[in-house]
Amino acid sequence: MKTKQELNNAFQSIFQTNRTPRTFFAPGRINLIGEHTDYNGGYVFPAAISYGTYALGAKREDQTLRFYSMNFPEKGIIECDLANLSFNDAHDWANYPKGIFLYVMEAGFNLSHGADILYYGNIPNGAGLSSSASIELATGVLVEGLYEKTIDRIDMIKLGQKVENHYIGVNSGIMDQFAVGMGKENHAMLLNCNTLEYSYAPVNLNDHVVMIINTNKERKLSQTKYNERRAECEAALTNLQQALKIDSLGELTKEEFEANKHFITNSTHQKRAKHVVYENTRTLQAFDELQQGNLEAFAQLLNESHISLRDDYEVTGAELDTIAETAWSLDGVLGARMVGAGFGGCAIAIVEKEKTENFKEQINKIYKEKIGYEATFYTVAIGDGAKEIIEEV
Ligand code: GLA
C-alpha cells in the first residue's frame, strides 16, 4: 500500500515534473456466485473489493500520452501519440489504457491534449480478480476527470469490455467491468447480463469475513480454455434452438432444460449447458438467501457452484479443488468456491473471523503437500466502484 503523497512523489520524479496529478481509483472484483453465466445471458453476483488500481494523471500541452506502471518498472515509460492509438505488442500492459483512450475518442469525445499517467495496483496480477478491468475503468474515470467529460457509466463499462474483446482480443463477458464500474461499499450486485438490470444487496456476514485465496498458479491455458467453453455453450444453444425460442442459455429454467436437454447432441456440451442453467438458478437463490440473512443456505449454494464448475463445467483444476475441498472440511468455514474464469486464479471462502488464522494454516499445510507450493490469503473489504480519490489514499 502506498500513500497518496508517495504516489504523487513517484509521479513527479518519474515524469520529471512539478505538476500535481489528480488521483483516480478503480477496484478489482470478486464474484460471490454466477460463474460463466455472463456470456450466456445469465445472472452474476459480484462485488468490488478494496484492492485495485490507482491512476494519477496530469494533462500535457502536446498530443503525447505517457504511461508508467509502478508494477512493471522494467517496462519504463511507454509513450504514444493521441493520433496513433492502434494496438502495439511492444506497449505491453499500456495497451489497456491506450484502448480506452481510443474508444473514448471514437465514441465522440474530443481529447485535445495528451497526458502523463502513473499506475499503481495492489491487486495481484493474473489472479483472476480483474486487474485488467480495473486498469480500464481507472483510465475511464481519469479521462472523465482530467478532460472534464461526463461519460455515462454503463457506456464506460461497455467501452472497457470492448477493449478486452476487440482491442486485446479476449472474448470475456460484461461482469468484470460492470463490477469494477458499479461497485458499492459493503454491497454485492445482482446483474442480469442480458438486460443489464441490476440491484444491490448488502453483504452482512455477521462474524464472518470473505477470505480470498490465491492459488498462485500461472494461468497459461486459461484463455484458450475460456474460449473453448464459450464455443461449447454456443453449440448447446444452437441445438436447443431447434426446439425452443431462446436467444441465450440464461433464459432457461431448470425444468425447461431437463425437458429439452436431449436436443443437445454432444454429452460434454450438455454438461456445460447444465452448469449454466443450474448456476443461474443458484445465483438468484443466493441473492435471496443473502438478503434474508440466511448465511448458511447462501454459503451452501457457493459450494454447489464449485462442484458444478468442477464436474460439469470442468474449469477448476487440482489447485482450486484442493483449496475449496479443504476449506469445506474446516471448522468455521461456511462455504468456499473458485471465482472468475478458473484454471487457477483465486477462490473465496466465508470464514468465521476468529478462525481465519487456523484457516490459513490448515489450507496451506494441505495445499503445500498436494500442490508443492503455498497459497496466498487476503481479507478484503467490499468497496466502491471506480472514482476520483480526493482524500488520502
Ligand atoms: C472472467 C471473464 C468474465 C466471466 C468470468 C467467469 O472473469 O472476464 O467475463 O466470464 O471469467 O464467470
Coordinates of C-alpha atoms and ligand atoms in Angstrom, one line a residue:
M1 CA 0.0 0.0 0.0
K2 CA 1.3 3.5 -0.8
T3 CA 0.1 6.8 0.5
K4 CA -1.2 9.5 -1.9
Q5 CA 1.9 11.5 -1.1
E6 CA 4.2 8.6 -2.1
L7 CA 2.3 8.2 -5.3
N8 CA 2.4 12.0 -6.0
N9 CA 6.2 11.9 -5.4
A10 CA 6.6 9.0 -7.7
F11 CA 4.6 10.7 -10.4
Q12 CA 6.7 13.9 -10.2
S13 CA 10.0 12.1 -10.2
I14 CA 9.2 9.6 -13.0
F15 CA 7.7 12.2 -15.3
Q16 CA 10.2 14.9 -14.2
T17 CA 7.6 17.5 -13.4
N18 CA 6.3 19.6 -10.6
R19 CA 2.7 19.4 -11.7
T20 CA 0.4 17.9 -9.1
P21 CA -1.6 15.0 -10.6
R22 CA -5.2 14.1 -9.8
T23 CA -5.7 10.6 -8.4
F24 CA -8.3 8.1 -9.6
F25 CA -9.0 4.6 -8.4
A26 CA -10.8 1.5 -9.7
P27 CA -11.2 -1.7 -7.7
G28 CA -10.8 -5.3 -8.5
R29 CA -13.7 -7.6 -8.0
I30 CA -14.7 -10.9 -6.6
N31 CA -17.8 -12.8 -7.7
L32 CA -19.9 -14.3 -4.9
I33 CA -21.7 -16.6 -7.4
G34 CA -22.8 -16.8 -11.0
E35 CA -19.7 -18.1 -12.8
H36 CA -19.5 -18.5 -16.6
T37 CA -23.1 -17.2 -16.8
D38 CA -22.4 -13.6 -18.0
Y39 CA -21.6 -14.5 -21.7
N40 CA -24.6 -16.8 -21.6
G41 CA -27.1 -14.0 -20.8
G42 CA -27.4 -15.1 -17.2
Y43 CA -27.1 -13.6 -13.7
V44 CA -23.9 -12.8 -11.8
F45 CA -23.5 -11.6 -8.2
P46 CA -20.1 -9.8 -8.0
A47 CA -18.7 -7.2 -5.6
A48 CA -15.9 -4.6 -5.9
I49 CA -13.0 -5.0 -3.4
S50 CA -10.9 -2.5 -1.6
Y51 CA -7.8 -3.6 -3.6
G52 CA -7.4 -2.0 -7.0
T53 CA -5.6 0.3 -9.4
Y54 CA -4.6 3.9 -8.7
A55 CA -4.1 6.1 -11.7
L56 CA -2.5 9.5 -11.2
G57 CA -2.6 11.9 -14.2
A58 CA -2.0 15.4 -15.5
K59 CA -2.7 16.8 -18.9
R60 CA 0.1 17.8 -21.2
E61 CA 0.4 20.7 -23.6
D62 CA 1.1 18.5 -26.6
Q63 CA -0.5 15.3 -28.0
T64 CA 1.7 12.8 -26.3
L65 CA 0.4 10.1 -23.9
R66 CA 3.0 8.7 -21.5
F67 CA 2.2 5.7 -19.3
Y68 CA 4.2 4.3 -16.4
S69 CA 3.3 1.4 -14.1
M70 CA 4.9 1.0 -10.7
N71 CA 4.0 -2.7 -11.1
F72 CA 6.1 -3.1 -14.3
P73 CA 9.0 -0.7 -13.7
E74 CA 11.1 -2.7 -16.1
K75 CA 8.9 -1.6 -19.0
G76 CA 9.7 2.0 -18.3
I77 CA 7.7 4.9 -19.7
I78 CA 5.5 3.8 -22.6
E79 CA 4.9 6.7 -25.0
C80 CA 2.5 7.1 -27.9
D81 CA 0.6 9.9 -29.7
L82 CA -3.1 10.6 -29.4
A83 CA -3.3 10.4 -33.1
N84 CA -1.9 6.8 -33.2
L85 CA -3.6 4.6 -30.7
S86 CA -3.5 1.3 -32.5
F87 CA -2.6 -1.9 -30.6
N88 CA 1.1 -2.4 -30.3
D89 CA 2.6 -5.5 -28.8
A90 CA 5.6 -3.6 -27.6
H91 CA 3.4 -1.4 -25.5
D92 CA 2.5 -4.4 -23.3
W93 CA 0.2 -3.6 -20.4
A94 CA -0.2 0.0 -21.7
N95 CA -2.4 -1.3 -24.4
Y96 CA -5.3 -1.4 -21.9
P97 CA -5.3 2.4 -21.2
K98 CA -4.5 3.1 -24.9
G99 CA -7.6 1.1 -25.9
I100 CA -9.7 3.1 -23.5
F101 CA -8.3 6.4 -25.0
L102 CA -9.0 5.2 -28.5
Y103 CA -12.6 4.1 -27.8
V104 CA -13.5 7.1 -25.8
M105 CA -12.4 9.3 -28.7
E106 CA -14.2 7.0 -31.2
A107 CA -17.3 7.5 -29.1
G108 CA -17.2 11.2 -30.0
F109 CA -15.3 12.7 -27.0
N110 CA -12.7 15.1 -28.2
L111 CA -9.5 14.8 -26.2
S112 CA -7.3 17.7 -27.4
H113 CA -4.2 17.1 -25.3
G114 CA -2.0 14.3 -24.2
A115 CA -1.4 13.3 -20.6
D116 CA 1.2 11.7 -18.2
I117 CA -0.3 8.9 -16.2
L118 CA 1.2 6.8 -13.5
Y119 CA -0.5 3.5 -12.4
Y120 CA -0.1 1.6 -9.2
G121 CA -2.1 -1.5 -8.5
N122 CA -2.3 -3.7 -5.4
I123 CA -4.4 -6.5 -6.9
P124 CA -2.2 -9.4 -7.7
N125 CA -1.8 -9.6 -11.5
G126 CA -3.4 -12.5 -13.2
A127 CA -5.0 -13.8 -10.1
G128 CA -8.5 -13.6 -11.6
L129 CA -9.5 -10.5 -9.6
S130 CA -9.9 -8.4 -12.7
S131 CA -6.8 -6.4 -12.7
S132 CA -7.3 -5.6 -16.4
A133 CA -10.9 -4.3 -15.9
S134 CA -9.5 -2.3 -13.0
I135 CA -6.9 -0.6 -15.2
E136 CA -9.5 0.1 -17.9
L137 CA -12.0 1.7 -15.5
A138 CA -9.3 3.6 -13.7
T139 CA -8.4 5.1 -17.0
G140 CA -12.0 5.7 -17.9
V141 CA -12.7 7.8 -14.8
L142 CA -9.3 9.6 -15.2
V143 CA -10.2 10.6 -18.7
E144 CA -13.6 11.9 -17.4
G145 CA -11.9 13.9 -14.7
L146 CA -8.8 15.3 -16.5
Y147 CA -10.7 16.2 -19.7
E148 CA -13.9 17.4 -17.9
K149 CA -16.2 15.0 -19.8
T150 CA -19.2 13.1 -18.5
I151 CA -19.2 9.5 -19.7
D152 CA -22.3 7.5 -18.9
R153 CA -21.1 4.8 -16.5
I154 CA -22.7 2.0 -18.4
D155 CA -21.2 3.3 -21.6
M156 CA -17.8 3.4 -19.9
I157 CA -18.3 -0.2 -18.7
K158 CA -19.1 -1.3 -22.3
L159 CA -16.0 0.6 -23.6
G160 CA -13.9 -1.5 -21.1
Q161 CA -15.4 -4.7 -22.4
K162 CA -14.9 -3.5 -26.0
V163 CA -11.2 -3.0 -25.2
E164 CA -11.0 -6.6 -23.9
N165 CA -13.0 -8.1 -26.8
H166 CA -11.8 -6.1 -29.8
Y167 CA -8.5 -4.4 -28.8
I168 CA -6.8 -7.0 -26.7
G169 CA -8.7 -10.0 -28.2
V170 CA -10.1 -11.6 -25.0
N171 CA -13.7 -12.8 -25.5
S172 CA -14.9 -12.1 -22.0
G173 CA -18.3 -11.1 -20.8
I174 CA -19.5 -7.9 -19.1
M175 CA -19.2 -9.0 -15.4
D176 CA -15.7 -7.7 -14.6
Q177 CA -16.1 -4.2 -16.0
F178 CA -19.6 -3.9 -14.5
A179 CA -18.5 -4.9 -11.0
V180 CA -15.5 -2.6 -11.2
G181 CA -17.5 0.3 -12.6
M182 CA -20.6 0.0 -10.4
G183 CA -19.3 -1.4 -7.1
K184 CA -20.8 -0.1 -3.9
E185 CA -19.3 -0.2 -0.4
N186 CA -20.5 -3.3 1.6
H187 CA -22.8 -4.4 -1.3
A188 CA -22.7 -7.0 -4.0
M189 CA -24.7 -6.5 -7.2
L190 CA -27.0 -8.9 -8.9
L191 CA -26.7 -8.2 -12.6
N192 CA -28.8 -9.6 -15.4
C193 CA -26.2 -9.8 -18.1
N194 CA -28.9 -9.9 -20.8
T195 CA -30.7 -6.7 -19.9
L196 CA -28.0 -5.1 -17.6
E197 CA -30.7 -4.6 -15.0
Y198 CA -29.1 -4.8 -11.6
S199 CA -29.8 -4.5 -7.9
Y200 CA -27.6 -4.2 -4.9
A201 CA -27.7 -6.4 -1.8
P202 CA -25.9 -5.6 1.4
V203 CA -23.2 -8.2 2.3
N204 CA -23.8 -8.7 6.0
L205 CA -21.7 -11.6 7.1
N206 CA -22.0 -11.0 10.9
D207 CA -19.0 -12.6 12.5
H208 CA -17.7 -13.9 9.1
V209 CA -15.3 -12.5 6.5
V210 CA -14.8 -13.1 2.9
M211 CA -11.3 -14.5 2.5
I212 CA -9.6 -14.6 -0.9
I213 CA -7.2 -17.4 -1.5
N214 CA -4.8 -17.1 -4.4
T215 CA -3.7 -20.5 -5.9
N216 CA -0.5 -18.8 -7.2
K217 CA -0.9 -20.9 -10.3
E218 CA 0.1 -19.5 -13.6
R219 CA -2.9 -19.3 -15.8
K220 CA -1.3 -20.0 -19.2
L221 CA -4.1 -22.1 -20.7
S222 CA -7.0 -20.1 -19.4
Q223 CA -7.6 -18.0 -22.5
T224 CA -7.9 -21.0 -24.8
K225 CA -10.0 -23.0 -22.4
Y226 CA -12.2 -19.9 -21.8
N227 CA -12.9 -19.5 -25.5
E228 CA -13.5 -23.3 -25.8
R229 CA -16.2 -23.2 -23.1
R230 CA -17.9 -20.3 -24.8
A231 CA -18.0 -22.2 -28.1
E232 CA -19.4 -25.3 -26.3
C233 CA -22.2 -23.2 -24.8
E234 CA -22.9 -21.7 -28.2
A235 CA -23.1 -25.2 -29.7
A236 CA -25.5 -26.3 -27.0
L237 CA -27.7 -23.2 -27.6
T238 CA -27.8 -23.9 -31.3
N239 CA -29.0 -27.4 -30.6
L240 CA -31.7 -26.2 -28.2
Q241 CA -32.9 -23.6 -30.6
Q242 CA -34.3 -26.4 -32.8
A243 CA -37.0 -26.8 -30.1
L244 CA -37.0 -23.6 -28.1
K245 CA -37.4 -19.9 -29.0
I246 CA -34.5 -18.7 -26.9
D247 CA -31.5 -16.3 -27.5
S248 CA -29.4 -17.5 -24.6
L249 CA -29.0 -20.3 -22.2
G250 CA -29.7 -17.8 -19.4
E251 CA -33.3 -17.8 -20.4
L252 CA -33.9 -21.4 -19.4
T253 CA -35.3 -22.7 -16.2
K254 CA -34.0 -26.0 -14.8
E255 CA -37.3 -27.7 -15.8
E256 CA -37.1 -26.4 -19.4
F257 CA -33.5 -27.6 -19.6
E258 CA -34.3 -31.0 -18.3
A259 CA -37.2 -31.4 -20.7
N260 CA -35.1 -30.4 -23.7
K261 CA -31.6 -31.4 -22.9
H262 CA -31.8 -34.4 -25.3
F263 CA -31.6 -31.9 -28.2
I264 CA -28.0 -31.3 -27.2
T265 CA -26.3 -34.0 -29.2
N266 CA -22.8 -33.8 -27.6
S267 CA -22.7 -35.0 -23.9
T268 CA -19.9 -32.6 -23.0
H269 CA -21.9 -29.7 -24.3
Q270 CA -24.9 -30.9 -22.4
K271 CA -22.9 -30.8 -19.1
R272 CA -21.7 -27.3 -19.9
A273 CA -25.3 -26.1 -20.5
K274 CA -26.4 -27.8 -17.4
H275 CA -23.9 -25.8 -15.4
V276 CA -25.1 -22.5 -16.9
V277 CA -28.8 -23.2 -16.2
Y278 CA -28.3 -24.5 -12.7
E279 CA -25.8 -21.8 -11.8
N280 CA -28.2 -19.2 -12.9
T281 CA -30.9 -20.5 -10.6
R282 CA -28.4 -20.8 -7.7
T283 CA -27.4 -17.2 -8.3
L284 CA -30.9 -15.9 -7.9
Q285 CA -31.4 -18.1 -4.9
A286 CA -28.2 -16.9 -3.3
F287 CA -29.2 -13.3 -3.7
D288 CA -32.5 -14.0 -1.8
E289 CA -30.7 -16.0 0.9
L290 CA -28.2 -13.3 1.5
Q291 CA -30.9 -10.6 1.6
Q292 CA -32.7 -12.7 4.2
G293 CA -29.6 -13.2 6.3
N294 CA -29.6 -17.0 5.7
L295 CA -25.8 -17.2 5.6
E296 CA -25.6 -21.0 5.8
A297 CA -28.0 -21.5 2.9
F298 CA -26.2 -18.8 0.9
A299 CA -22.8 -20.5 1.5
Q300 CA -24.2 -23.9 0.6
L301 CA -25.0 -22.5 -2.8
L302 CA -21.4 -21.4 -3.2
N303 CA -20.3 -24.9 -2.5
E304 CA -22.7 -26.3 -5.1
S305 CA -21.4 -23.8 -7.6
H306 CA -17.9 -25.0 -7.1
I307 CA -19.0 -28.6 -7.5
S308 CA -20.8 -27.8 -10.8
L309 CA -17.7 -25.8 -12.1
R310 CA -15.6 -28.8 -11.2
D311 CA -17.7 -31.6 -12.5
D312 CA -19.9 -30.2 -15.3
Y313 CA -18.0 -27.1 -16.5
E314 CA -14.6 -28.5 -15.7
V315 CA -12.7 -25.3 -15.1
T316 CA -11.3 -25.8 -11.6
G317 CA -8.2 -28.0 -11.6
A318 CA -6.3 -29.5 -8.7
E319 CA -5.2 -26.2 -7.1
L320 CA -8.7 -24.7 -6.8
D321 CA -10.2 -28.1 -5.8
T322 CA -7.7 -28.6 -3.1
I323 CA -8.5 -25.2 -1.6
A324 CA -12.3 -25.5 -1.8
E325 CA -12.4 -29.1 -0.6
T326 CA -10.0 -28.4 2.3
A327 CA -12.0 -25.3 3.2
W328 CA -15.3 -27.3 3.3
S329 CA -13.7 -29.7 5.8
L330 CA -12.6 -26.9 8.2
D331 CA -14.4 -25.7 11.3
G332 CA -15.6 -22.1 11.0
V333 CA -15.9 -22.2 7.2
L334 CA -19.5 -21.7 5.8
G335 CA -18.6 -22.1 2.2
A336 CA -15.9 -21.9 -0.5
R337 CA -15.7 -21.8 -4.3
M338 CA -13.5 -20.7 -7.1
V339 CA -14.0 -17.2 -8.6
G340 CA -13.6 -15.8 -12.1
A341 CA -12.6 -17.8 -15.2
G342 CA -11.0 -20.7 -13.2
F343 CA -8.0 -22.8 -14.2
G344 CA -6.0 -21.3 -11.4
G345 CA -6.5 -17.7 -10.0
C346 CA -8.4 -17.3 -6.8
A347 CA -11.0 -18.9 -4.6
I348 CA -13.2 -17.3 -1.9
A349 CA -14.3 -18.7 1.4
I350 CA -16.7 -17.4 4.0
V351 CA -14.8 -17.8 7.2
E352 CA -15.5 -17.1 10.8
K353 CA -13.4 -14.1 11.9
E354 CA -12.0 -15.9 14.9
K355 CA -10.9 -18.8 12.8
T356 CA -9.0 -17.1 9.9
E357 CA -5.5 -17.9 11.3
N358 CA -6.3 -21.5 11.7
F359 CA -7.9 -21.5 8.2
K360 CA -4.7 -20.2 6.6
E361 CA -2.5 -22.6 8.4
Q362 CA -4.7 -25.7 7.6
I363 CA -5.2 -24.7 3.9
N364 CA -1.5 -24.1 3.4
K365 CA -0.5 -27.3 5.1
I366 CA -2.6 -29.4 2.8
Y367 CA -2.1 -27.2 -0.3
K368 CA 1.7 -27.4 0.0
E369 CA 1.6 -31.2 0.5
K370 CA -0.6 -31.7 -2.6
I371 CA 0.5 -28.9 -4.9
G372 CA 4.0 -28.2 -3.8
Y373 CA 3.9 -24.5 -3.0
E374 CA 1.9 -22.2 -0.9
A375 CA -1.3 -20.2 -1.5
T376 CA -1.6 -16.5 -0.5
F377 CA -4.5 -15.1 1.5
Y378 CA -6.2 -11.7 1.5
T379 CA -9.0 -10.4 3.6
V380 CA -10.6 -7.5 1.8
A381 CA -13.4 -5.1 2.3
I382 CA -16.1 -4.7 -0.2
G383 CA -15.6 -1.2 -1.6
D384 CA -16.9 1.3 -4.1
G385 CA -16.6 1.3 -7.9
A386 CA -14.2 3.5 -10.0
K387 CA -13.9 7.1 -8.8
E388 CA -11.6 10.1 -8.1
I389 CA -9.8 10.0 -4.8
I390 CA -9.8 13.3 -3.2
E391 CA -8.7 12.4 0.3
E392 CA -5.6 10.4 1.5
V393 CA -5.1 7.0 -0.1
Ligands
GLA1 C1 -13.7 -14.0 -16.5 C2 -14.4 -13.1 -17.5 C3 -15.8 -12.8 -17.1 C4 -16.6 -14.0 -16.7 C5 -15.8 -14.9 -15.7 C6 -16.4 -16.2 -15.5 O1 -13.5 -13.3 -15.3 O2 -13.7 -11.9 -17.7 O3 -16.5 -12.1 -18.1 O4 -17.0 -14.8 -17.8 O5 -14.5 -15.2 -16.2 O6 -17.6 -16.1 -14.8

